[in-house]
Short mmCIF file of C-alpha atoms in Angstrom, two decimals:
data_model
loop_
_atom_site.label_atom_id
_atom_site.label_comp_id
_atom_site.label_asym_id
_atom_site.label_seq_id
_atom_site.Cartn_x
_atom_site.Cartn_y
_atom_site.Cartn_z
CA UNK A 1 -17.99 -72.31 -20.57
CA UNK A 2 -16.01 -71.59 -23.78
CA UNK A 3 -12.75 -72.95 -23.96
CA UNK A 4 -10.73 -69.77 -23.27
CA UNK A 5 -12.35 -68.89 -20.20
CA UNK A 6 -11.50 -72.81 -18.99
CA UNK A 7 -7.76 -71.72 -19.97
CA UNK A 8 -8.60 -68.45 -17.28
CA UNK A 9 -9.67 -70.41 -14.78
CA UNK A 10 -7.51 -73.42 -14.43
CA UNK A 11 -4.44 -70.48 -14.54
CA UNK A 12 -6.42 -68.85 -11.71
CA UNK A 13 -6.81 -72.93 -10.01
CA UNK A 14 -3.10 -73.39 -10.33
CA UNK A 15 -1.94 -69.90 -8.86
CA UNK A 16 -4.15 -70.22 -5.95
CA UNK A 17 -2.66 -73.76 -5.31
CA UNK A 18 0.91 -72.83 -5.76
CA UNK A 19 -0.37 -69.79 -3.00
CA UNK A 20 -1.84 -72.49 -0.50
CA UNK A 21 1.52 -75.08 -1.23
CA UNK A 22 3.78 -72.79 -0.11
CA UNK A 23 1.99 -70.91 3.00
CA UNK A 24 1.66 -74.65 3.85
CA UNK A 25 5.07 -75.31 3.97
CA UNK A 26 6.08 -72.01 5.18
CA UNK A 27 3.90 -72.93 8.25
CA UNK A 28 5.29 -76.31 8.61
CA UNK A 29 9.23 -75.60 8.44
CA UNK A 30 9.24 -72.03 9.78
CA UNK A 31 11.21 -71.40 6.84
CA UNK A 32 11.53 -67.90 4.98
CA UNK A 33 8.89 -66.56 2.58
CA UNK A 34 8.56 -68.66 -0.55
CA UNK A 35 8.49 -67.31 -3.97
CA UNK A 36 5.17 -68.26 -5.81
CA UNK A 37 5.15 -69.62 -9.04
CA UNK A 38 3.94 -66.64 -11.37
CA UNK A 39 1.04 -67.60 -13.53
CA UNK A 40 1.24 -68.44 -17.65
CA UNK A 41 0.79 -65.13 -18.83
CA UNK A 42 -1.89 -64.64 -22.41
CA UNK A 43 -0.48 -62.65 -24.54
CA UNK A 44 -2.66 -60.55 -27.17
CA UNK A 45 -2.37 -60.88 -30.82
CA UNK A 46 -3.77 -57.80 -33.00
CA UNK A 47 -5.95 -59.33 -35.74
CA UNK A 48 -5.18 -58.02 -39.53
CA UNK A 49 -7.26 -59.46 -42.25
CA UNK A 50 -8.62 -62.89 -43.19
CA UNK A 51 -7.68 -64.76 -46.71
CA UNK A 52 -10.93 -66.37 -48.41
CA UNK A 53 -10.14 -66.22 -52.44
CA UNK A 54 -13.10 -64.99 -54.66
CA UNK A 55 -15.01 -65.56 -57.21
CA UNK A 56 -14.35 -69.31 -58.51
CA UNK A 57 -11.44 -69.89 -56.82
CA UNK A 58 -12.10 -70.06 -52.86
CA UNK A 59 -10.73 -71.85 -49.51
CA UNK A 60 -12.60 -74.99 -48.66
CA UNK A 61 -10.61 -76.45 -45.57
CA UNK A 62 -7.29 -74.98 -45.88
CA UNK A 63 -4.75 -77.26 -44.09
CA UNK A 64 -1.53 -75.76 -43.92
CA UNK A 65 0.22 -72.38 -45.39
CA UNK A 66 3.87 -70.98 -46.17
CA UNK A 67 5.05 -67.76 -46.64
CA UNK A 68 7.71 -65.59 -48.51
CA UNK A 69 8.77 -62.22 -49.32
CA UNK A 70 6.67 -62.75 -52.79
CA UNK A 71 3.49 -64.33 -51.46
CA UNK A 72 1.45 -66.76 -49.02
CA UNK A 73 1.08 -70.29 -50.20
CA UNK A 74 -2.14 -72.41 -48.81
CA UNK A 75 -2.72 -75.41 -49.33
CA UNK A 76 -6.56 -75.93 -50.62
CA UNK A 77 -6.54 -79.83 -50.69
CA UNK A 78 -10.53 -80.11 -51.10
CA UNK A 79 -10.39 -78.33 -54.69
CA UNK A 80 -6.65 -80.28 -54.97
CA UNK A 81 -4.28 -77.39 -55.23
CA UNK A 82 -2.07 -74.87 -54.00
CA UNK A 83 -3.66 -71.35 -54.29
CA UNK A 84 -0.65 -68.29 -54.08
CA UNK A 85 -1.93 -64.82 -52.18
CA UNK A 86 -0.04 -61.32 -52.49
CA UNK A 87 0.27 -60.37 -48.86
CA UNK A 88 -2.78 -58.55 -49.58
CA UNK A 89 -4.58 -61.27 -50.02
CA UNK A 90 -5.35 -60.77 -53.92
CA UNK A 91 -5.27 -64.42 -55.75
CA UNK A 92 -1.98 -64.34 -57.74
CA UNK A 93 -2.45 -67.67 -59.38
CA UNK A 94 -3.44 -71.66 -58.31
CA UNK A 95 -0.74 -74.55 -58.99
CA UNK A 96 -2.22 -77.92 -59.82
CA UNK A 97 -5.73 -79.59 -60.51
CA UNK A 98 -7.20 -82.94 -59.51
CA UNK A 99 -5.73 -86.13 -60.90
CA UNK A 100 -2.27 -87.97 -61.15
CA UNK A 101 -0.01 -86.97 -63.62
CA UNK A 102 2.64 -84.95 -63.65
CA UNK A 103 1.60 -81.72 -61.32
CA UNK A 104 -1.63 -82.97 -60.74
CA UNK A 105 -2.87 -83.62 -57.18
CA UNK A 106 -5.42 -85.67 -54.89
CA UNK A 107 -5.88 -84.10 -51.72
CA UNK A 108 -2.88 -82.47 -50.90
CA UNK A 109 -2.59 -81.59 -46.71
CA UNK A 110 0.99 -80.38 -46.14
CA UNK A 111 3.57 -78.00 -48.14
CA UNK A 112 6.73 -76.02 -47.37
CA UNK A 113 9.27 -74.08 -49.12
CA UNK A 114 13.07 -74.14 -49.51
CA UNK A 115 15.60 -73.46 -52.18
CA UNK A 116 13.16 -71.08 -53.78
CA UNK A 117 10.77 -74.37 -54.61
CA UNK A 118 7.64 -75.53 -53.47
CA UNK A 119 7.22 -78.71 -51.98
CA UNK A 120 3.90 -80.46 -51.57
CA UNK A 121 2.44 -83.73 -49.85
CA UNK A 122 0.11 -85.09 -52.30
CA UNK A 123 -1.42 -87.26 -49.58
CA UNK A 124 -4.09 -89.36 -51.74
CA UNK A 125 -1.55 -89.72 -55.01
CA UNK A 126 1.18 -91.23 -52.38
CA UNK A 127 3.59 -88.70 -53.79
CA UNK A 128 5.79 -85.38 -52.87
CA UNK A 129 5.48 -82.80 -55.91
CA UNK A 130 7.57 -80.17 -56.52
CA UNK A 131 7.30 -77.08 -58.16
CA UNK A 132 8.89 -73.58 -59.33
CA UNK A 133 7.63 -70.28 -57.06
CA UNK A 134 5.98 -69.51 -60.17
CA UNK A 135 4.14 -72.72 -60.35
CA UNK A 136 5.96 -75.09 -62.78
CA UNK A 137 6.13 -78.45 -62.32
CA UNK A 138 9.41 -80.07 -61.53
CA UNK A 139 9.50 -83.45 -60.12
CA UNK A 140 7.38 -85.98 -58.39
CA UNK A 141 8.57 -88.97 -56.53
CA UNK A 142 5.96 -91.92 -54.59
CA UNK A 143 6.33 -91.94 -50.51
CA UNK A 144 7.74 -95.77 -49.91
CA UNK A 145 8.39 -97.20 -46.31
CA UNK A 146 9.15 -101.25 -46.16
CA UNK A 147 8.38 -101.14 -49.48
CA UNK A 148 4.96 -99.75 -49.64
CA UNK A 149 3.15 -96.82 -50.88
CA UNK A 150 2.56 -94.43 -48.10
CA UNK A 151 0.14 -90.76 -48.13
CA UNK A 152 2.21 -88.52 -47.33
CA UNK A 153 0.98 -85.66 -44.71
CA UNK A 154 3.49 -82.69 -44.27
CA UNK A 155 7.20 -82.46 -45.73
CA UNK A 156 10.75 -80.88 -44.38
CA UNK A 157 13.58 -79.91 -46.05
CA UNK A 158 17.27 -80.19 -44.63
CA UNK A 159 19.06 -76.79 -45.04
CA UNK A 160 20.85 -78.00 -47.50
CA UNK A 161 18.24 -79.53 -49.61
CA UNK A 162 19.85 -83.22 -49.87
CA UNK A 163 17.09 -84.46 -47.47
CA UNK A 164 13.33 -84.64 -47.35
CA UNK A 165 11.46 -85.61 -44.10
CA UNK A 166 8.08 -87.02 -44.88
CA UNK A 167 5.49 -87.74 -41.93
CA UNK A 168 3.18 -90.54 -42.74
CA UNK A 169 -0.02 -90.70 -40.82
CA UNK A 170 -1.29 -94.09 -41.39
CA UNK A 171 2.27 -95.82 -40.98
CA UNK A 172 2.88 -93.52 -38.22
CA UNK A 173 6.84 -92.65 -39.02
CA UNK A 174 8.70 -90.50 -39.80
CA UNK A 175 10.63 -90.99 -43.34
CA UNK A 176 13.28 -89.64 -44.93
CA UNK A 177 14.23 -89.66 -48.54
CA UNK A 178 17.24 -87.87 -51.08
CA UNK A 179 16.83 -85.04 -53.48
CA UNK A 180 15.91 -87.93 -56.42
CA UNK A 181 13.57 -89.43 -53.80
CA UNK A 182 15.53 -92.42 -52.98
CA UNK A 183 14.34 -93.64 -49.28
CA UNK A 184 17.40 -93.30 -46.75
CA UNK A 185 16.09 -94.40 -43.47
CA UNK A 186 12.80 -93.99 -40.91
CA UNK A 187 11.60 -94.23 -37.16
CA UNK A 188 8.55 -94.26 -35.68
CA UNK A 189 5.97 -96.81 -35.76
CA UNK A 190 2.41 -96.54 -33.18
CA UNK A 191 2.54 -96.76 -29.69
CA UNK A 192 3.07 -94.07 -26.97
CA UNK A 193 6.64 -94.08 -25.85
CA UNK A 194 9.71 -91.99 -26.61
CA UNK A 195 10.28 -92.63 -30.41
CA UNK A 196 6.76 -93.69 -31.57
CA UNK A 197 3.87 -91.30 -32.93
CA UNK A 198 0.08 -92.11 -33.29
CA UNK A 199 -1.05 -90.00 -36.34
CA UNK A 200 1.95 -87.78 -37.03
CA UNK A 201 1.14 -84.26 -38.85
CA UNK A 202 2.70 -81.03 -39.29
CA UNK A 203 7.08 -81.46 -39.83
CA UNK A 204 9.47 -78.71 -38.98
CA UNK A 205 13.42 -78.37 -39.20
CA UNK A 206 14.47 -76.44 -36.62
CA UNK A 207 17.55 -73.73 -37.18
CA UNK A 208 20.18 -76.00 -35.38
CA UNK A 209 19.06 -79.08 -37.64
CA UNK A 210 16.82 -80.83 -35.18
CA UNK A 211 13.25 -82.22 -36.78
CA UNK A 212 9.87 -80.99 -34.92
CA UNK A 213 7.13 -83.57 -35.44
CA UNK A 214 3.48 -83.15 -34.42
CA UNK A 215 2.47 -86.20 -32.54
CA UNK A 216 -1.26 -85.21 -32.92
CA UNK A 217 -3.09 -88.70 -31.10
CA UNK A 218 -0.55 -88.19 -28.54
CA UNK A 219 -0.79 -84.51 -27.85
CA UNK A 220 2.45 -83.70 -28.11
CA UNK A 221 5.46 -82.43 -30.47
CA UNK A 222 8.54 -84.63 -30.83
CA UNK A 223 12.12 -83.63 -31.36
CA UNK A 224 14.40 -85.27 -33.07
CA UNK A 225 17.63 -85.07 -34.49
CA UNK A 226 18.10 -85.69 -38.39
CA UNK A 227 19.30 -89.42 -37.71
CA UNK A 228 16.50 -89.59 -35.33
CA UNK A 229 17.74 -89.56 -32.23
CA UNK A 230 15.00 -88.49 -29.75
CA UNK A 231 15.85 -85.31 -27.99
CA UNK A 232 12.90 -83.39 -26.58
CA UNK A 233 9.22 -83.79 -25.96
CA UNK A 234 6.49 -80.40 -25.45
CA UNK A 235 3.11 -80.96 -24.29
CA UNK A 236 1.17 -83.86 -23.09
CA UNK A 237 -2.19 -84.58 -23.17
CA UNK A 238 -4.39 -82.15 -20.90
CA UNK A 239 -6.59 -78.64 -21.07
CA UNK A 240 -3.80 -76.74 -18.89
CA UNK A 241 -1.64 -74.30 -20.33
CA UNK A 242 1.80 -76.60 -21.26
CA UNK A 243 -0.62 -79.22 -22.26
CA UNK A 244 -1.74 -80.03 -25.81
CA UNK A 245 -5.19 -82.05 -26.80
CA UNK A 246 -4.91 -81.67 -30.59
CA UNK A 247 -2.25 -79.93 -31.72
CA UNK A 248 -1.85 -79.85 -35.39
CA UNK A 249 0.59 -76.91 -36.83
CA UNK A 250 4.24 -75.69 -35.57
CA UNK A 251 6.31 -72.88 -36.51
CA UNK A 252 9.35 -70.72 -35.43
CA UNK A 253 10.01 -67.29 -35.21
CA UNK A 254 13.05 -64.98 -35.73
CA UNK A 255 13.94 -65.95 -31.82
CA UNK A 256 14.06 -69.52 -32.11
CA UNK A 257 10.18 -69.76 -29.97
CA UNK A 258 8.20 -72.32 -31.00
CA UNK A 259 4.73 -72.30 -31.65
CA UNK A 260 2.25 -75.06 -31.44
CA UNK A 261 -1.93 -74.70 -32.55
CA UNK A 262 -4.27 -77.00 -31.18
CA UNK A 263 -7.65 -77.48 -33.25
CA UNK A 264 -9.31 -78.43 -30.04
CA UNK A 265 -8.85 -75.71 -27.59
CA UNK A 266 -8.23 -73.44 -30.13
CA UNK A 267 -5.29 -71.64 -28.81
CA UNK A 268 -1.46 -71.40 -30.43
CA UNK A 269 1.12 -71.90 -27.29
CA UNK A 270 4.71 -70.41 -27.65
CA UNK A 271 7.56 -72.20 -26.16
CA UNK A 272 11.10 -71.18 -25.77
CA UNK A 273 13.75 -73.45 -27.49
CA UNK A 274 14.52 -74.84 -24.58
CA UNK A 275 10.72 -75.98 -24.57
CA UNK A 276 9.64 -74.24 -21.96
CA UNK A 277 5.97 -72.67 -22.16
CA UNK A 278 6.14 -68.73 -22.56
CA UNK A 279 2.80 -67.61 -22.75
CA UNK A 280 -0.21 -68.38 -24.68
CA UNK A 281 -2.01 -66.48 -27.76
CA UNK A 282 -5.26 -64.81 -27.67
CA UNK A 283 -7.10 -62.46 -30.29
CA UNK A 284 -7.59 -58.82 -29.11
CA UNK A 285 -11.29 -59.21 -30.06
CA UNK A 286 -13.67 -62.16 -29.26
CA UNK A 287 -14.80 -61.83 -32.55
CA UNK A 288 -11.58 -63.12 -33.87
CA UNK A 289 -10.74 -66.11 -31.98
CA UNK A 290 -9.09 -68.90 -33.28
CA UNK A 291 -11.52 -71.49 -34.70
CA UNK A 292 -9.59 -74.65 -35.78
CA UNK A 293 -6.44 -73.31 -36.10
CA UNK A 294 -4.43 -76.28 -38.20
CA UNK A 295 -1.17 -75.44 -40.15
CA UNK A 296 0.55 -72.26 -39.15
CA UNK A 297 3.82 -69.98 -40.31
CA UNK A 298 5.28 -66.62 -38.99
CA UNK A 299 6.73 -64.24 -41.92
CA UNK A 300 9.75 -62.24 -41.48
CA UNK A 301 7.52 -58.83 -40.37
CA UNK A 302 6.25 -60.78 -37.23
CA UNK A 303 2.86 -61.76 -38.33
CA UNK A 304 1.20 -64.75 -37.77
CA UNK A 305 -0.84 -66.81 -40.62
CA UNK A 306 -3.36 -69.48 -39.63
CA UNK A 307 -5.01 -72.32 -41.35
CA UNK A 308 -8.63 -72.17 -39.77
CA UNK A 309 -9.86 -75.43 -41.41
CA UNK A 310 -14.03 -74.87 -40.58
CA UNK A 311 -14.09 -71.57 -41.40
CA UNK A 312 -12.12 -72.33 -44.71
CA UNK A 313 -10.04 -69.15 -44.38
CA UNK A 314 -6.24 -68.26 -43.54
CA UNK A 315 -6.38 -66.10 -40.26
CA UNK A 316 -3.54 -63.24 -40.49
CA UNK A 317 -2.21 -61.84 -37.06
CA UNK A 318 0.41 -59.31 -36.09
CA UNK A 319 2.76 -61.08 -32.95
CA UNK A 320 3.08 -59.10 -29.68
CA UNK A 321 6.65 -56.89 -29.23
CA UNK A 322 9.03 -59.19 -27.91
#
């Protein structure tokens, strides 16, 4: 059974249990009628066009990709660089090649842009990089926490661009470092509670401030606000819609829903931001389902663009009509 028709049927399971809970207790207490829990509706996304590259310069495990009115930026950490897309998906250039020096990169995984740069962790080099839109190189500065190097997996930037929120898989925190790249202060470490992460990924700023982190061991997304104060928690683990087993990318759109993809089930969930589960995302045709869906980002015209890791393409969608 694939994975989407488990998704059908354990909506169909819970319905028909919410159905026989409350004829149940409508029998026992005599009381009025009581209103059944609807079901998590699937809501269909309309399939556009897939990015691949050409010729000499194509995907190979994209991990995450950003988007702005000028282009789509994916990161293509195999062949250690950034390739930039026209929204047609025509190769407008590459930015960096494999090594350590100044612009050069070792396995990048996570990027995101703000203040008109480009910021990129270099995950293997230990460092963030940043460059111009138009590729050119800027700075660099190493990932430290308690005084050690650190690879670097995804980056944030405050609104303001003073402060840079760096998740670090292997220490399992969450740091966060100045403009210059001066460390300021971190929280995390591995465990399972409130406050801790087990493989953090994917890092978000929210519109009101907060910081979304992907707590991928621990199927779930973590809010937090900038000092780190724990405020919210979506998903936990489980195949049910509301539950996460590997989630890996998160986004928002114009109405402040977030959405989370999971590389296991293959599915991207949409939560209100009061993280409640709205509904969850299917392709119109079978033939484009999700397949590994890893970093994600929603552009300002509503459509949807997907890191599909194993099928080393970026998956373009348009989003349902609110």
């Amino acid at each position: 059974m694939s994975i989407h028709n488990r998704y059908l049927l354990y909506t169909v399971f819970l319905v028909i249990l919410s159905v026989t809970s409350a004829v149940a207790r409508e029998s026992n207490s005599n009381a009025s009628a009581t209103s059944v829990p609807a079901p998590v509706p699937y809501k269909k996304i309309s399939f556009l066009y897939y990015f691949y590259g050409s010729g000499k310069i194509r995907l190979s495990m994209p991990t995450d990709v950003a988007v702005d009115d000028d282009g789509v930026y994916v990161v293509d950490g195999v062949h250690h660089r950034i390739v930039v897309f026209s929204h047609k998906g025509e190769i407008i250039r590459t930015i960096g090649s494999e090594g350590n020096g100044k612009g050069k990169m070792n396995s990048p995984v996570g990027l995101t842009l703000a203040n008109e740069k480009i910021y990129v962790a270099d995950r293997k080099n230990r460092l963030i990089q940043i460059f111009e839109r138009d590729g050119q190189f800027v700075k660099q500065f190493n990932v430290l926490s308690q005084g050690k190097s650190v690879r670097p997996v995804d980056i944030a930037v405050s609104e303001n661009g003073r402060e840079y929120y760096v998740s670090g898989n292997r220490n399992h925190r969450l740091m966060v470092f100045n403009s210059s790249g001066k460390w300021l202060r971190e929280w995390g470490g591995e465990g399972l509670n409130q406050g801790q992460f087990r493989f953090p990924a994917s890092v978000l700023r929210l519109p009101d401030s907060r910081i979304a982190v992907v707590d991928v061991l621990n199927s779930r997304v973590q809010i937090y606000d900038k000092m780190g104060g724990f405020s919210a928690q979506i998903g936990e683990w489980g195949v049910l819609p509301g539950q996460l087993v590997r989630p890996k990318g998160v986004a928002i759109d114009g109405s402040n829903n977030i959405y989370i993809s999971d590389s296991y089930l293959e599915v991207i969930q949409v939560y209100d931001d009061n993280t409640r589960l709205k509904y969850v995302l299917q392709a119109e045709n079978k033939s484009n389902n999700l397949v590994t869906p890893a970093g994600i980002t929603i552009d300002r015209q509503g459509r949807l663009y997907i890191a599909e890791v194993l099928k080393n393409r970026i998956a373009v969608f348009q989003l349902p009509k609110r």
